[in-house]
């Protein structure tokens, strides 16, 4: 009954409005007095902070999507018969290698290099029945593996790559330095039992200020640049492991096995090393047996763990159970034990907690893996899952799987160190510097990689250009931004009149998008709107930690009430609340989205699509003239939303446009995000695909403008000019529409200037300037 009554009231209200036109000069002026909401919408009766409510709802939505991902992974696997499963396994291995950044060709080598100087020999220790050497091996262009090589006196055993946790050194794992209990020194124990053992150095979690700013672990520091360039600190370490597998497979150190098989290779990893062991064996079938210790778990809370474990799209296809199933029928031993534990406070880096896997969760994930067909997977729980790693039972099972027939020998004496004043920190810094140098080389190469990527964009005519855009737009949506394959809800628009000025009336508006997800913003309607008139709309987007209210009142130093200024010029404006506020609360939304192959913009895109569709449905809006104008993080939105939302007829990027890949990946520039607290800002593989010029190519042929203050700290002028020159070349030289691309330089900082951009809006939205 209530909807019927409300409909009668609204019809009566509009009759009154029509009658009032003669008195007030417009429908809107009458509504500004009589109406408490926009015609056709329900009453908005929510109390409290709507922005807080929105972010909390999106958080619930993403957590539900994380849980649903477990059941949805089956769509990527065809287990109906052996042939089709083998095909899907091959495809998923390729996909896993891509998301881990394992994509560069490795060096081939015939032997390990001994690391020695005139003062320090390569032989660094001896133990009962084995010798320990300092070694390195070439991996990629700038990157070597480096660690210890344990050689048995009677060389007849398999190769085992022993991987410590990130905060353990190879010396600890072989007993040359303190830090690991003797019973857990599995590298030493394997050498005592006749195995060749290679112990790589892992990048540590040592945290320190970077460039005097954000405190980052070594792993996060390298992760940031690598992630932007389509690589990963995990991938680099996997390359070192797989490079050793390449070598040992081609140049086995022991005699050929009696059964004629190739040399057997095992990997045993603990903590971070356990993670690497699981990935390595899933990727490479030459690994015959693997032990995953102190790591195997349900991954749905990966967003709480150190950010260097963040893998874009991982949980869309792979949990630990799926990775283990990829290894079958080879031997997989899960050692349930006490894992590494730590808390990172987030002093500019991503806050994180690493907890020992819950034994019940380990068992549940093992059960899930076995249900997926991993019959070769075995669980060994050390003291109910709470004991120390490297147990005798685990070692014995690995040796058996690698063809060793002798029983496990009792632990021998600790090896004797032959080094004097050895500093593992120097080796760690070399490893960090090598990966950093490789990242910076990739950054320098990235413009050529992107040019090759974009080569099929056809600029022979506007028609051909728009046809060729389709594939790139799909790729941008699915592989870069990420898209939820969910139908949008009916908008169920709710509104209330909340603001009043001489020239306009302001309404808060809420629109449903997905369950738990809504769009919210402020609509300003000019009071001189005439009956039957359809006006252009400018969607005005705030920046980081901003709110739509700051765009309409208070003369904020960055925004200068530009949404209200435009409404005074006769434009309808809508200022959405985007989700990048509340600091870590919104940044962890990115952490939750990334494992699903999603980003913050995976949520903001359907929000804005709902906004554009709803605005276009209003009788006094021209749906062909809806523009986007955003500053700072809103400028980032101006680069990412219009490519995917055709309802935006033009885009203005203010106080953000620059050489974006450089800004995210450079460890040389003081402007770089590598040094800052914006740990969510990095987007996977933009370096190989879309910098800002390439994003603009998805906006074209629609008008595009950059608003740039000379003293804006986002980037120096030359970097902005460099990137915009490519935009100008596309619009003017290639497409012949140079009048649609502009940049305004002004003497100022990170702020709306409101001069050239306002003229741009008047011209391209065909709306007269004020007299």
mmCIF file of C-alpha atoms in Angstrom, residues 161-166 168 186 202 205 238 241 267-282 290-297 299 309 320 323 327 332-335 340:
data_model
loop_
_atom_site.group_PDB
_atom_site.id
_atom_site.type_symbol
_atom_site.label_atom_id
_atom_site.label_comp_id
_atom_site.label_asym_id
_atom_site.label_seq_id
_atom_site.Cartn_x
_atom_site.Cartn_y
_atom_site.Cartn_z
ATOM 1 C CA UNK A 161 67.297 -28.096 -3.207
ATOM 2 C CA UNK A 162 66.865 -27.089 0.430
ATOM 3 C CA UNK A 163 64.943 -23.848 0.923
ATOM 4 C CA UNK A 164 65.013 -22.076 4.278
ATOM 5 C CA UNK A 165 62.497 -19.524 5.443
ATOM 6 C CA UNK A 166 63.140 -15.973 4.270
ATOM 7 C CA UNK A 168 66.990 -17.966 7.766
ATOM 8 C CA UNK A 186 67.454 -30.641 7.174
ATOM 9 C CA UNK A 202 66.330 -16.137 -0.147
ATOM 10 C CA UNK A 205 62.306 -9.735 5.518
ATOM 11 C CA UNK A 238 61.627 -19.637 -8.521
ATOM 12 C CA UNK A 241 65.445 -22.824 -8.139
ATOM 13 C CA UNK A 267 62.898 -29.887 -3.140
ATOM 14 C CA UNK A 268 62.444 -29.402 0.603
ATOM 15 C CA UNK A 269 61.272 -26.009 1.817
ATOM 16 C CA UNK A 270 60.218 -24.496 5.129
ATOM 17 C CA UNK A 271 58.089 -21.382 5.621
ATOM 18 C CA UNK A 272 58.753 -19.102 2.653
ATOM 19 C CA UNK A 273 60.883 -21.929 1.298
ATOM 20 C CA UNK A 274 57.862 -24.237 1.601
ATOM 21 C CA UNK A 275 55.836 -21.815 -0.508
ATOM 22 C CA UNK A 276 58.569 -21.781 -3.163
ATOM 23 C CA UNK A 277 58.854 -25.577 -3.085
ATOM 24 C CA UNK A 278 55.117 -25.936 -3.714
ATOM 25 C CA UNK A 279 55.129 -23.472 -6.617
ATOM 26 C CA UNK A 280 58.294 -24.951 -8.137
ATOM 27 C CA UNK A 281 57.002 -28.515 -8.141
ATOM 28 C CA UNK A 282 53.627 -27.390 -9.534
ATOM 29 C CA UNK A 290 58.697 -32.162 -2.753
ATOM 30 C CA UNK A 291 58.337 -31.420 0.953
ATOM 31 C CA UNK A 292 56.239 -28.414 1.942
ATOM 32 C CA UNK A 293 56.915 -27.646 5.597
ATOM 33 C CA UNK A 294 55.284 -25.000 7.776
ATOM 34 C CA UNK A 295 53.384 -23.442 4.885
ATOM 35 C CA UNK A 296 50.576 -25.607 3.441
ATOM 36 C CA UNK A 297 47.255 -24.041 4.390
ATOM 37 C CA UNK A 299 44.925 -19.352 1.311
ATOM 38 C CA UNK A 309 53.006 -13.126 -1.168
ATOM 39 C CA UNK A 320 47.345 -24.914 -2.046
ATOM 40 C CA UNK A 323 48.853 -26.646 -6.551
ATOM 41 C CA UNK A 327 52.209 -32.277 -8.781
ATOM 42 C CA UNK A 332 54.174 -34.488 -2.187
ATOM 43 C CA UNK A 333 54.883 -34.536 1.542
ATOM 44 C CA UNK A 334 53.117 -31.960 3.679
ATOM 45 C CA UNK A 335 54.911 -31.469 6.980
ATOM 46 C CA UNK A 340 57.251 -18.858 10.919
#
